[in-house]
Structure formats: C-alpha cells, structure tokens
C-alpha positions as YAML, in Angstrom:
chain: A
units: angstrom
residues:
- id: 1
  name: MET
  ca: [91.52, 78.63, 82.72]
- id: 2
  name: VAL
  ca: [88.09, 77.06, 83.10]
- id: 3
  name: ARG
  ca: [87.00, 75.09, 80.05]
- id: 4
  name: PHE
  ca: [84.10, 73.08, 78.84]
- id: 5
  name: ILE
  ca: [85.59, 69.67, 78.21]
- id: 6
  name: GLU
  ca: [84.60, 67.96, 74.97]
- id: 7
  name: GLU
  ca: [85.06, 64.22, 75.12]
- id: 8
  name: ASN
  ca: [86.35, 62.10, 72.23]
- id: 9
  name: THR
  ca: [83.21, 60.23, 71.22]
- id: 10
  name: LYS
  ca: [83.43, 57.02, 69.25]
- id: 11
  name: HIS
  ca: [81.04, 54.59, 67.63]
- id: 12
  name: VAL
  ca: [80.12, 51.38, 69.38]
- id: 13
  name: ASP
  ca: [80.29, 47.99, 67.69]
- id: 14
  name: LYS
  ca: [77.33, 45.78, 68.44]
- id: 15
  name: GLU
  ca: [79.11, 42.46, 67.92]
- id: 16
  name: THR
  ca: [78.65, 40.66, 71.25]
- id: 17
  name: GLY
  ca: [78.95, 43.95, 73.10]
- id: 18
  name: ASN
  ca: [82.47, 44.80, 71.93]
- id: 19
  name: LYS
  ca: [83.22, 48.38, 71.06]
- id: 20
  name: SER
  ca: [85.01, 49.68, 68.01]
- id: 21
  name: ASN
  ca: [87.59, 52.45, 67.82]
- id: 22
  name: THR
  ca: [86.07, 54.24, 64.85]
- id: 23
  name: ASP
  ca: [85.87, 57.98, 65.48]
- id: 24
  name: VAL
  ca: [82.56, 59.63, 64.79]
- id: 25
  name: THR
  ca: [82.63, 62.34, 62.17]
- id: 26
  name: THR
  ca: [83.27, 65.93, 63.19]
- id: 27
  name: ALA
  ca: [79.73, 66.84, 62.17]
- id: 28
  name: THR
  ca: [78.24, 64.42, 64.67]
- id: 29
  name: LYS
  ca: [80.49, 65.06, 67.66]
- id: 30
  name: LYS
  ca: [78.97, 66.42, 70.84]
- id: 31
  name: VAL
  ca: [77.40, 69.84, 70.44]
- id: 32
  name: LEU
  ca: [79.15, 71.22, 73.48]
- id: 33
  name: GLN
  ca: [82.08, 73.35, 72.30]
- id: 34
  name: ASP
  ca: [85.49, 73.58, 73.88]
- id: 35
  name: LEU
  ca: [85.51, 77.18, 75.03]
- id: 36
  name: ILE
  ca: [87.44, 79.35, 77.45]
- id: 37
  name: ILE
  ca: [85.31, 81.02, 80.11]
- id: 38
  name: ASN
  ca: [87.94, 83.64, 81.01]
- id: 39
  name: ASN
  ca: [87.15, 85.42, 77.76]
- id: 40
  name: GLY
  ca: [83.78, 87.05, 77.21]
- id: 41
  name: GLY
  ca: [81.80, 88.35, 74.26]
- id: 42
  name: GLY
  ca: [81.37, 85.84, 71.48]
- id: 43
  name: LEU
  ca: [82.46, 82.93, 73.64]
- id: 44
  name: ILE
  ca: [79.66, 83.59, 76.11]
- id: 45
  name: ASN
  ca: [77.27, 83.59, 73.16]
- id: 46
  name: SER
  ca: [78.74, 80.24, 72.10]
- id: 47
  name: TRP
  ca: [78.24, 78.99, 75.65]
- id: 48
  name: VAL
  ca: [74.56, 80.01, 75.58]
- id: 49
  name: ASP
  ca: [74.20, 78.37, 72.17]
- id: 50
  name: SER
  ca: [75.55, 75.12, 73.64]
- id: 51
  name: MET
  ca: [73.10, 75.39, 76.56]
- id: 52
  name: ARG
  ca: [70.31, 75.77, 74.01]
- id: 53
  name: ALA
  ca: [71.54, 72.97, 71.79]
- id: 54
  name: CYS
  ca: [71.82, 70.53, 74.70]
- id: 55
  name: SER
  ca: [68.32, 71.35, 75.89]
- id: 56
  name: PRO
  ca: [65.84, 68.54, 75.11]
- id: 57
  name: THR
  ca: [63.37, 71.18, 73.85]
- id: 58
  name: HIS
  ca: [65.86, 72.29, 71.19]
- id: 59
  name: LEU
  ca: [67.72, 69.06, 70.50]
- id: 60
  name: LYS
  ca: [67.95, 68.40, 66.77]
- id: 61
  name: SER
  ca: [68.52, 64.75, 66.02]
- id: 62
  name: LEU
  ca: [71.87, 64.18, 64.36]
- id: 63
  name: MET
  ca: [70.53, 61.06, 62.75]
- id: 64
  name: LYS
  ca: [67.11, 59.56, 62.22]
- id: 65
  name: GLN
  ca: [65.57, 57.68, 65.13]
- id: 66
  name: SER
  ca: [65.37, 54.43, 63.20]
- id: 67
  name: SER
  ca: [69.00, 54.66, 62.13]
- id: 68
  name: TRP
  ca: [70.11, 55.47, 65.68]
- id: 69
  name: LEU
  ca: [68.19, 52.51, 67.09]
- id: 70
  name: LYS
  ca: [70.01, 50.21, 64.70]
- id: 71
  name: GLU
  ca: [73.26, 51.38, 66.27]
- id: 72
  name: HIS
  ca: [71.88, 51.44, 69.83]
- id: 73
  name: PRO
  ca: [68.99, 48.94, 69.98]
- id: 74
  name: SER
  ca: [66.64, 48.58, 72.90]
- id: 75
  name: ALA
  ca: [68.18, 46.66, 75.79]
- id: 76
  name: LEU
  ca: [64.75, 45.13, 76.38]
- id: 77
  name: GLU
  ca: [64.45, 43.84, 72.84]
- id: 78
  name: MET
  ca: [68.04, 42.59, 72.89]
- id: 79
  name: PHE
  ca: [67.83, 41.15, 76.40]
- id: 80
  name: GLU
  ca: [68.78, 37.62, 75.34]
- id: 81
  name: GLU
  ca: [71.80, 38.96, 73.43]
- id: 82
  name: ILE
  ca: [73.00, 40.78, 76.54]
- id: 83
  name: LEU
  ca: [72.59, 37.63, 78.64]
- id: 84
  name: HIS
  ca: [74.57, 35.69, 76.05]
- id: 85
  name: ALA
  ca: [77.41, 38.24, 76.25]
- id: 86
  name: SER
  ca: [77.46, 37.89, 80.06]
- id: 87
  name: GLU
  ca: [77.46, 34.09, 80.05]
- id: 88
  name: GLY
  ca: [79.85, 32.66, 82.65]
- id: 89
  name: LYS
  ca: [80.72, 36.07, 84.06]
- id: 90
  name: GLN
  ca: [79.88, 37.98, 87.24]
- id: 91
  name: ILE
  ca: [77.50, 40.83, 86.44]
- id: 92
  name: VAL
  ca: [78.18, 44.04, 88.38]
- id: 93
  name: MET
  ca: [75.54, 46.77, 88.16]
- id: 94
  name: PHE
  ca: [76.19, 50.52, 87.97]
- id: 95
  name: LEU
  ca: [73.20, 52.88, 87.91]
- id: 96
  name: ASP
  ca: [72.89, 56.63, 87.53]
- id: 97
  name: TYR
  ca: [70.09, 58.18, 89.60]
- id: 98
  name: ASP
  ca: [68.39, 61.21, 88.03]
- id: 99
  name: GLY
  ca: [66.75, 60.31, 84.73]
- id: 100
  name: THR
  ca: [67.59, 56.63, 85.22]
- id: 101
  name: LEU
  ca: [66.03, 55.48, 88.49]
- id: 102
  name: SER
  ca: [63.90, 58.60, 88.91]
- id: 103
  name: PRO
  ca: [62.27, 60.91, 86.36]
- id: 104
  name: ILE
  ca: [63.83, 64.26, 85.52]
- id: 105
  name: VAL
  ca: [61.85, 66.93, 87.41]
- id: 106
  name: ASP
  ca: [61.94, 70.71, 87.56]
- id: 107
  name: ASP
  ca: [62.84, 70.74, 91.26]
- id: 108
  name: PRO
  ca: [65.96, 68.59, 91.88]
- id: 109
  name: ASP
  ca: [64.99, 68.23, 95.54]
- id: 110
  name: ARG
  ca: [61.88, 66.33, 94.50]
- id: 111
  name: ALA
  ca: [63.48, 63.71, 92.26]
- id: 112
  name: PHE
  ca: [61.94, 60.81, 94.16]
- id: 113
  name: MET
  ca: [62.12, 57.22, 92.96]
- id: 114
  name: SER
  ca: [58.95, 55.14, 93.10]
- id: 115
  name: LYS
  ca: [58.40, 52.46, 95.72]
- id: 116
  name: GLN
  ca: [58.34, 49.89, 92.94]
- id: 117
  name: MET
  ca: [61.71, 51.10, 91.63]
- id: 118
  name: ARG
  ca: [63.19, 50.95, 95.14]
- id: 119
  name: ARG
  ca: [61.94, 47.39, 95.56]
- id: 120
  name: THR
  ca: [63.40, 46.50, 92.16]
- id: 121
  name: VAL
  ca: [66.82, 47.95, 93.04]
- id: 122
  name: ARG
  ca: [66.79, 46.11, 96.39]
- id: 123
  name: ASN
  ca: [66.10, 42.84, 94.61]
- id: 124
  name: LEU
  ca: [68.83, 43.66, 92.11]
- id: 125
  name: ALA
  ca: [71.36, 44.19, 94.92]
- id: 126
  name: ASN
  ca: [70.46, 40.75, 96.29]
- id: 127
  name: CYS
  ca: [71.44, 39.24, 92.95]
- id: 128
  name: PHE
  ca: [74.45, 41.33, 91.88]
- id: 129
  name: PRO
  ca: [76.90, 43.84, 93.36]
- id: 130
  name: THR
  ca: [75.12, 47.15, 92.75]
- id: 131
  name: ALA
  ca: [76.32, 50.77, 92.86]
- id: 132
  name: ILE
  ca: [74.59, 54.11, 92.38]
- id: 133
  name: VAL
  ca: [76.89, 56.56, 90.55]
- id: 134
  name: SER
  ca: [75.53, 60.10, 90.55]
- id: 135
  name: GLY
  ca: [76.48, 63.75, 90.22]
- id: 136
  name: ARG
  ca: [74.55, 64.40, 93.42]
- id: 137
  name: CYS
  ca: [76.36, 64.41, 96.72]
- id: 138
  name: ARG
  ca: [76.44, 60.93, 98.21]
- id: 139
  name: GLU
  ca: [74.26, 61.79, 101.21]
- id: 140
  name: LYS
  ca: [71.49, 63.19, 98.99]
- id: 141
  name: VAL
  ca: [71.46, 60.12, 96.77]
- id: 142
  name: TYR
  ca: [71.32, 57.85, 99.80]
- id: 143
  name: ASN
  ca: [68.39, 59.84, 101.23]
- id: 144
  name: PHE
  ca: [66.54, 59.33, 97.94]
- id: 145
  name: VAL
  ca: [67.32, 55.62, 97.59]
- id: 146
  name: LYS
  ca: [67.46, 54.56, 101.26]
- id: 147
  name: LEU
  ca: [69.00, 51.15, 100.65]
- id: 148
  name: THR
  ca: [71.92, 50.17, 102.89]
- id: 149
  name: GLU
  ca: [73.10, 47.25, 100.75]
- id: 150
  name: LEU
  ca: [74.31, 49.42, 97.85]
- id: 151
  name: TYR
  ca: [77.59, 51.07, 96.99]
- id: 152
  name: TYR
  ca: [77.19, 54.84, 96.55]
- id: 153
  name: ALA
  ca: [79.40, 57.07, 94.42]
- id: 154
  name: GLY
  ca: [78.36, 60.71, 94.66]
- id: 155
  name: SER
  ca: [79.76, 63.95, 93.21]
- id: 156
  name: HIS
  ca: [80.45, 62.27, 89.83]
- id: 157
  name: GLY
  ca: [82.40, 59.53, 91.58]
- id: 158
  name: MET
  ca: [84.49, 61.76, 93.85]
- id: 159
  name: ASP
  ca: [82.79, 60.43, 97.01]
- id: 160
  name: ILE
  ca: [82.53, 56.64, 97.20]
- id: 161
  name: LYS
  ca: [81.34, 54.56, 100.14]
- id: 162
  name: GLY
  ca: [80.64, 50.86, 100.53]
- id: 163
  name: PRO
  ca: [77.44, 49.26, 101.82]
- id: 164
  name: GLU
  ca: [76.47, 50.02, 105.40]
- id: 165
  name: GLN
  ca: [74.93, 46.58, 105.87]
- id: 166
  name: GLY
  ca: [73.07, 43.79, 104.13]
- id: 167
  name: SER
  ca: [75.25, 43.34, 101.05]
- id: 168
  name: LYS
  ca: [76.33, 39.84, 100.03]
- id: 169
  name: TYR
  ca: [79.16, 41.36, 98.02]
- id: 170
  name: GLU
  ca: [80.94, 43.52, 100.57]
- id: 171
  name: ALA
  ca: [84.52, 44.48, 99.97]
- id: 172
  name: ASP
  ca: [86.24, 46.40, 102.77]
- id: 173
  name: LYS
  ca: [83.48, 47.55, 105.15]
- id: 174
  name: SER
  ca: [85.43, 50.77, 105.70]
- id: 175
  name: LEU
  ca: [85.55, 51.46, 101.95]
- id: 176
  name: LEU
  ca: [85.74, 55.22, 101.42]
- id: 177
  name: CYS
  ca: [87.29, 57.09, 98.49]
- id: 178
  name: GLN
  ca: [87.35, 60.91, 98.33]
- id: 179
  name: PRO
  ca: [90.11, 61.99, 95.92]
- id: 180
  name: ALA
  ca: [89.11, 65.69, 95.92]
- id: 181
  name: THR
  ca: [89.01, 66.42, 99.66]
- id: 182
  name: GLU
  ca: [91.47, 69.31, 99.37]
- id: 183
  name: PHE
  ca: [88.96, 71.17, 97.17]
- id: 184
  name: LEU
  ca: [86.14, 71.20, 99.75]
- id: 185
  name: PRO
  ca: [86.82, 74.76, 101.04]
- id: 186
  name: MET
  ca: [87.03, 76.05, 97.47]
- id: 187
  name: ILE
  ca: [83.78, 74.30, 96.46]
- id: 188
  name: ASP
  ca: [81.98, 75.76, 99.49]
- id: 189
  name: GLU
  ca: [83.28, 79.23, 98.61]
- id: 190
  name: VAL
  ca: [82.16, 78.95, 94.99]
- id: 191
  name: TYR
  ca: [78.76, 77.69, 96.10]
- id: 192
  name: GLN
  ca: [78.24, 80.71, 98.35]
- id: 193
  name: ARG
  ca: [79.36, 83.13, 95.64]
- id: 194
  name: LEU
  ca: [77.13, 81.53, 93.01]
- id: 195
  name: MET
  ca: [74.15, 81.58, 95.36]
- id: 196
  name: GLU
  ca: [74.63, 85.32, 95.79]
- id: 197
  name: LYS
  ca: [75.46, 86.03, 92.15]
- id: 198
  name: THR
  ca: [72.54, 84.10, 90.61]
- id: 199
  name: LYS
  ca: [69.77, 85.14, 92.99]
- id: 200
  name: SER
  ca: [68.67, 87.84, 90.53]
- id: 201
  name: THR
  ca: [67.94, 85.16, 87.88]
- id: 202
  name: PRO
  ca: [64.44, 83.71, 88.40]
- id: 203
  name: GLY
  ca: [64.43, 79.91, 88.41]
- id: 204
  name: ALA
  ca: [68.18, 79.42, 88.85]
- id: 205
  name: ASN
  ca: [68.96, 76.73, 91.40]
- id: 206
  name: VAL
  ca: [72.47, 76.33, 92.82]
- id: 207
  name: GLU
  ca: [73.08, 72.97, 94.49]
- id: 208
  name: ASN
  ca: [76.03, 72.10, 96.71]
- id: 209
  name: ASN
  ca: [76.97, 68.51, 95.91]
- id: 210
  name: LYS
  ca: [79.92, 68.45, 98.30]
- id: 211
  name: PHE
  ca: [82.76, 67.93, 95.80]
- id: 212
  name: CYS
  ca: [81.05, 69.82, 92.99]
- id: 213
  name: VAL
  ca: [78.49, 72.59, 92.49]
- id: 214
  name: SER
  ca: [75.51, 72.26, 90.15]
- id: 215
  name: VAL
  ca: [73.75, 75.26, 88.60]
- id: 216
  name: HIS
  ca: [70.35, 74.07, 87.37]
- id: 217
  name: PHE
  ca: [68.71, 76.19, 84.66]
- id: 218
  name: ARG
  ca: [65.72, 73.94, 83.87]
- id: 219
  name: ARG
  ca: [63.35, 76.55, 85.32]
- id: 220
  name: VAL
  ca: [65.20, 79.59, 83.93]
- id: 221
  name: ASP
  ca: [63.53, 81.38, 81.02]
- id: 222
  name: GLU
  ca: [65.68, 80.99, 77.92]
- id: 223
  name: LYS
  ca: [65.90, 84.75, 77.49]
- id: 224
  name: ASN
  ca: [67.83, 84.84, 80.81]
- id: 225
  name: TRP
  ca: [70.37, 82.13, 79.93]
- id: 226
  name: SER
  ca: [72.90, 84.71, 78.74]
- id: 227
  name: ASP
  ca: [72.67, 86.58, 82.04]
- id: 228
  name: LEU
  ca: [73.12, 83.32, 83.95]
- id: 229
  name: ALA
  ca: [76.13, 82.42, 81.81]
- id: 230
  name: ASN
  ca: [77.74, 85.75, 82.58]
- id: 231
  name: GLN
  ca: [77.01, 85.38, 86.29]
- id: 232
  name: VAL
  ca: [78.66, 81.97, 86.43]
- id: 233
  name: ARG
  ca: [81.58, 83.20, 84.31]
- id: 234
  name: SER
  ca: [82.19, 86.14, 86.65]
- id: 235
  name: VAL
  ca: [82.67, 83.69, 89.53]
- id: 236
  name: MET
  ca: [84.52, 80.95, 87.70]
- id: 237
  name: LYS
  ca: [87.25, 83.19, 86.28]
- id: 238
  name: ASP
  ca: [88.74, 83.42, 89.78]
- id: 239
  name: TYR
  ca: [89.11, 79.64, 90.16]
- id: 240
  name: PRO
  ca: [91.59, 78.15, 87.66]
- id: 241
  name: LYS
  ca: [91.59, 74.83, 89.55]
- id: 242
  name: LEU
  ca: [87.92, 74.22, 88.75]
- id: 243
  name: ARG
  ca: [86.37, 73.17, 85.47]
- id: 244
  name: LEU
  ca: [82.90, 73.59, 84.05]
- id: 245
  name: THR
  ca: [80.96, 70.88, 82.21]
- id: 246
  name: GLN
  ca: [77.34, 70.60, 81.16]
- id: 247
  name: GLY
  ca: [74.63, 68.04, 81.72]
- id: 248
  name: ARG
  ca: [70.89, 68.00, 81.12]
- id: 249
  name: LYS
  ca: [69.97, 71.63, 81.81]
- id: 250
  name: VAL
  ca: [72.63, 71.84, 84.49]
- id: 251
  name: LEU
  ca: [76.11, 73.36, 84.65]
- id: 252
  name: GLU
  ca: [78.58, 71.34, 86.73]
- id: 253
  name: ILE
  ca: [81.57, 72.93, 88.49]
- id: 254
  name: ARG
  ca: [84.18, 70.34, 89.45]
- id: 255
  name: PRO
  ca: [87.85, 70.19, 90.48]
- id: 256
  name: ILE
  ca: [90.34, 69.76, 87.68]
- id: 257
  name: ILE
  ca: [91.49, 66.28, 88.64]
- id: 258
  name: LYS
  ca: [91.49, 63.13, 86.57]
- id: 259
  name: TRP
  ca: [88.51, 61.56, 88.26]
- id: 260
  name: ASP
  ca: [85.03, 60.96, 86.90]
- id: 261
  name: LYS
  ca: [82.35, 58.28, 86.76]
- id: 262
  name: GLY
  ca: [84.65, 56.09, 84.69]
- id: 263
  name: ASN
  ca: [87.33, 56.20, 87.37]
- id: 264
  name: ALA
  ca: [84.67, 55.45, 89.99]
- id: 265
  name: LEU
  ca: [83.59, 52.39, 88.02]
- id: 266
  name: GLU
  ca: [87.17, 51.09, 87.86]
- id: 267
  name: PHE
  ca: [87.77, 51.81, 91.55]
- id: 268
  name: LEU
  ca: [84.65, 49.89, 92.56]
- id: 269
  name: LEU
  ca: [85.53, 46.92, 90.34]
- id: 270
  name: GLU
  ca: [88.97, 46.82, 91.95]
- id: 271
  name: SER
  ca: [87.48, 47.09, 95.45]
- id: 272
  name: LEU
  ca: [85.25, 44.12, 94.66]
- id: 273
  name: GLY
  ca: [88.26, 42.09, 93.54]
- id: 274
  name: TYR
  ca: [87.63, 42.31, 89.79]
- id: 275
  name: ALA
  ca: [90.50, 44.61, 88.78]
- id: 276
  name: ASN
  ca: [92.20, 42.27, 86.32]
- id: 277
  name: CYS
  ca: [89.49, 39.66, 85.90]
- id: 278
  name: THR
  ca: [88.15, 38.54, 82.56]
- id: 279
  name: ASN
  ca: [85.11, 36.88, 84.11]
- id: 280
  name: VAL
  ca: [83.37, 40.09, 85.17]
- id: 281
  name: PHE
  ca: [80.61, 41.84, 83.22]
- id: 282
  name: PRO
  ca: [79.92, 45.44, 84.31]
- id: 283
  name: LEU
  ca: [76.56, 46.84, 83.21]
- id: 284
  name: TYR
  ca: [76.27, 50.63, 83.44]
- id: 285
  name: ILE
  ca: [72.94, 52.39, 82.88]
- id: 286
  name: GLY
  ca: [72.78, 56.18, 82.71]
- id: 287
  name: ASP
  ca: [71.17, 59.07, 80.88]
- id: 288
  name: ASP
  ca: [73.56, 61.99, 81.22]
- id: 289
  name: ARG
  ca: [76.63, 63.37, 79.47]
- id: 290
  name: THR
  ca: [78.76, 62.54, 82.52]
- id: 291
  name: ASP
  ca: [77.83, 58.86, 82.19]
- id: 292
  name: GLU
  ca: [79.75, 58.83, 78.91]
- id: 293
  name: ASP
  ca: [82.97, 58.67, 80.97]
- id: 294
  name: ALA
  ca: [81.86, 55.27, 82.28]
- id: 295
  name: PHE
  ca: [80.60, 54.10, 78.88]
- id: 296
  name: LYS
  ca: [83.99, 55.02, 77.42]
- id: 297
  name: ILE
  ca: [85.86, 53.03, 80.06]
- id: 298
  name: LEU
  ca: [83.78, 49.94, 79.30]
- id: 299
  name: ARG
  ca: [84.48, 50.33, 75.60]
- id: 300
  name: GLU
  ca: [88.21, 50.71, 76.21]
- id: 301
  name: ARG
  ca: [88.26, 47.66, 78.51]
- id: 302
  name: ARG
  ca: [86.21, 45.75, 75.93]
- id: 303
  name: GLN
  ca: [84.30, 44.47, 78.91]
- id: 304
  name: GLY
  ca: [80.66, 44.79, 79.90]
- id: 305
  name: LEU
  ca: [78.10, 47.12, 78.33]
- id: 306
  name: GLY
  ca: [76.79, 50.65, 78.59]
- id: 307
  name: ILE
  ca: [73.07, 51.38, 78.25]
- id: 308
  name: LEU
  ca: [71.97, 54.96, 77.53]
- id: 309
  name: VAL
  ca: [68.59, 56.15, 78.79]
- id: 310
  name: SER
  ca: [67.24, 58.54, 76.16]
- id: 311
  name: LYS
  ca: [64.18, 59.12, 74.01]
- id: 312
  name: SER
  ca: [66.21, 61.09, 71.46]
- id: 313
  name: PRO
  ca: [69.20, 60.10, 69.31]
- id: 314
  name: LYS
  ca: [72.51, 61.14, 70.90]
- id: 315
  name: GLU
  ca: [76.13, 60.42, 70.17]
- id: 316
  name: THR
  ca: [77.18, 57.91, 72.81]
- id: 317
  name: ASN
  ca: [79.70, 55.26, 73.75]
- id: 318
  name: ALA
  ca: [76.85, 53.08, 75.05]
- id: 319
  name: SER
  ca: [75.93, 49.92, 73.18]
- id: 320
  name: TYR
  ca: [72.20, 49.77, 73.90]
- id: 321
  name: SER
  ca: [69.40, 52.12, 74.88]
- id: 322
  name: LEU
  ca: [66.32, 52.41, 77.03]
- id: 323
  name: GLN
  ca: [63.86, 55.28, 76.70]
- id: 324
  name: GLU
  ca: [62.91, 56.17, 80.28]
- id: 325
  name: PRO
  ca: [63.08, 55.04, 83.93]
- id: 326
  name: ASP
  ca: [60.05, 52.76, 83.47]
- id: 327
  name: GLU
  ca: [61.97, 50.82, 80.84]
- id: 328
  name: VAL
  ca: [65.00, 50.75, 83.14]
- id: 329
  name: MET
  ca: [62.82, 49.16, 85.82]
- id: 330
  name: ASP
  ca: [61.49, 46.58, 83.33]
- id: 331
  name: PHE
  ca: [65.05, 45.70, 82.31]
- id: 332
  name: LEU
  ca: [66.23, 45.35, 85.92]
- id: 333
  name: GLN
  ca: [63.22, 43.21, 86.83]
- id: 334
  name: ARG
  ca: [63.94, 40.87, 83.92]
- id: 335
  name: LEU
  ca: [67.55, 40.64, 85.03]
- id: 336
  name: VAL
  ca: [66.51, 39.76, 88.59]
- id: 337
  name: LYS
  ca: [64.02, 37.14, 87.38]
- id: 338
  name: TRP
  ca: [66.67, 35.57, 85.15]
- id: 339
  name: LYS
  ca: [69.15, 35.41, 88.03]
- id: 340
  name: GLN
  ca: [66.61, 33.94, 90.42]
- id: 341
  name: LEU
  ca: [65.67, 31.24, 87.92]
- id: 342
  name: ARG
  ca: [69.33, 30.42, 87.38]
- id: 343
  name: SER
  ca: [69.84, 30.18, 91.13]
- id: 344
  name: GLY
  ca: [66.79, 27.98, 91.58]
- id: 345
  name: ALA
  ca: [65.05, 30.53, 93.76]
...
C-alpha cells in the first residue's frame, strides 16, 4: 500500500545546539495525515485537505511567530552562538537547493540561483566540505549550480556523487552512491503514466527526478486538486513498492527503501572520514519537509545544527531559522568571512 509518511517530530533544545527528546503534542504534529491511497472516498478528501493545509497560502500558524522564534531563533542573530558551538570542530555544510539557494518559483525549470549566491557557495566550498542535497535529480541540480567542487546528492539523497574537480576535501574521487537503482524502470513507467494521466489538469507539472517523480501543483487551481489527487491515486495503487510524500506544493513518489536526506548526510560524513568523529560539526540548511529527515539525524547524533528556511512557524527538528534565500546567503557569507579571518586570509 502507498502511504503518506508522517514523521515523529520533536522539540529542539537550544542549549549549545543540543536537541531534546521531548515529543511535540498531538495537536501540533505535522498536518500531513497518515493515509492509505488504495482506498478512495473520504481518504482522498483528507489527502486534498492535507494539500491545502500544507500550502503556504492556507498555512495557519500553530503558534505565534514570536513564540516560534524563541524556539527557533534567527541563525543570523545567533551567529556567534553557532560559532561557539562549532569551536574546535570541522564544519561540514549541507544545503538544500529550491527555497534555500534559489527562490521558490512557479516553473521548477526556472529555479535559477543568482550569480551572487553561486559565488557565495563557491567561496563556502573553499572553506568547508560542501554538499547540495536536493529532491531534484542530481544532473538538474548540477546544471543549476554549475560548481564542480561540490558534493551533489539528488533524488532526496538516492543519487550521490563526489566533486568532479577543485575540492580541497575530496574523499574517493569515484564516489557514487545509488541505493535505488533497481527501481529506475518502475520510476520511468510511473512518470510516463502520470504524464498521460494528469495532462487534463491545467497547471500540473510532472517531473522525472531519476529515482523519484515529482508532481507539482503550484500552478493548479485549488478547485482541481481533488481531480489531481484522484489521478495520482489511480496510478499509484498499482505500485506497492513506491510511497508518496508531500513537500511545498509538490507530491513526491519514491521507492519504499530506508533512504532519505538523513541517510545521505550520514553517508557523506562517512565518505569524508567523519563517521565516528566527535570533532565534526555538520550544518544543514533547508526549507522543505524532506529536510526534516536530516534535521532529525543531527538531533539524534547530538551533533551539528539544522537551520530551517521559513517565513512561517512550522514544527521542525531544526534548531535555528532563516526567512529566505537572501538571509541564507548572508549567513553563508558571514561564515566564509569568519573562516578566512581565522585562516589569516
């Protein structure tokens, strides 16, 4: 059966970046319900309700902005505190792409990063091992970023490749991890079927991200969301080895394997030689629901920090927040300047 997966979300303790194990209350858990797509009727209505609830235009804050910011303060305002937590440790950077390095746009093929952001990320990679971890297929992300010195993890971490050249922090130059290769024919088949099935829904955009398929509904009129849900359901019911999760106005179809952005983070740390090290400080910045898998790993390891990019209060495992890509760029530039001053550059 294909299910929406609801994660166990927990509060984050701000004391020097450590995370607590206190469960959030049921009333403030993620809006996305755990529902079975094989059934129809009321469950499809629940699915559409979750699409609506997770839409930024309908998001109702579960707590006041000021209260949320006390729990997840600005990473810019708390920059010195973050540096203090990383003292004596090797910082390793993990960055989502859409909504983090580039703005969220209606057309996913036009999610370009600015020249200034690209220059900032290049400088960052000269100071710290740096990886882009995205739901996009790896080739698409690389074509957007166009920096050879980075690690790239596409398809929610199911397609990982090391730097092509120019990195000072190279692990194995032949580094390649693709744990879902056996699902490629199935993903291609689902992509073709969804392209055909959803073509009657204006604004629907089906994207083949190699090891997953994304159904974007950002440009779909809300009155047509129920039709789109039924179209996707009619395809998905034939594929019990695939699961369906939801991001920011996008439905993600992925193989049912235990692999996500959190696993990608751990794999990359191991590849860099930091598997069991206490002197490493991973910093993960992301804006999407799928980035919570990485935030959760950092909390469980009690190592490093997660930074959520969001203008609205959300339940998250991240410790700090930034509001938009421009703030992300400011934070990264400050980090680079700090490193260069420490290195005497």
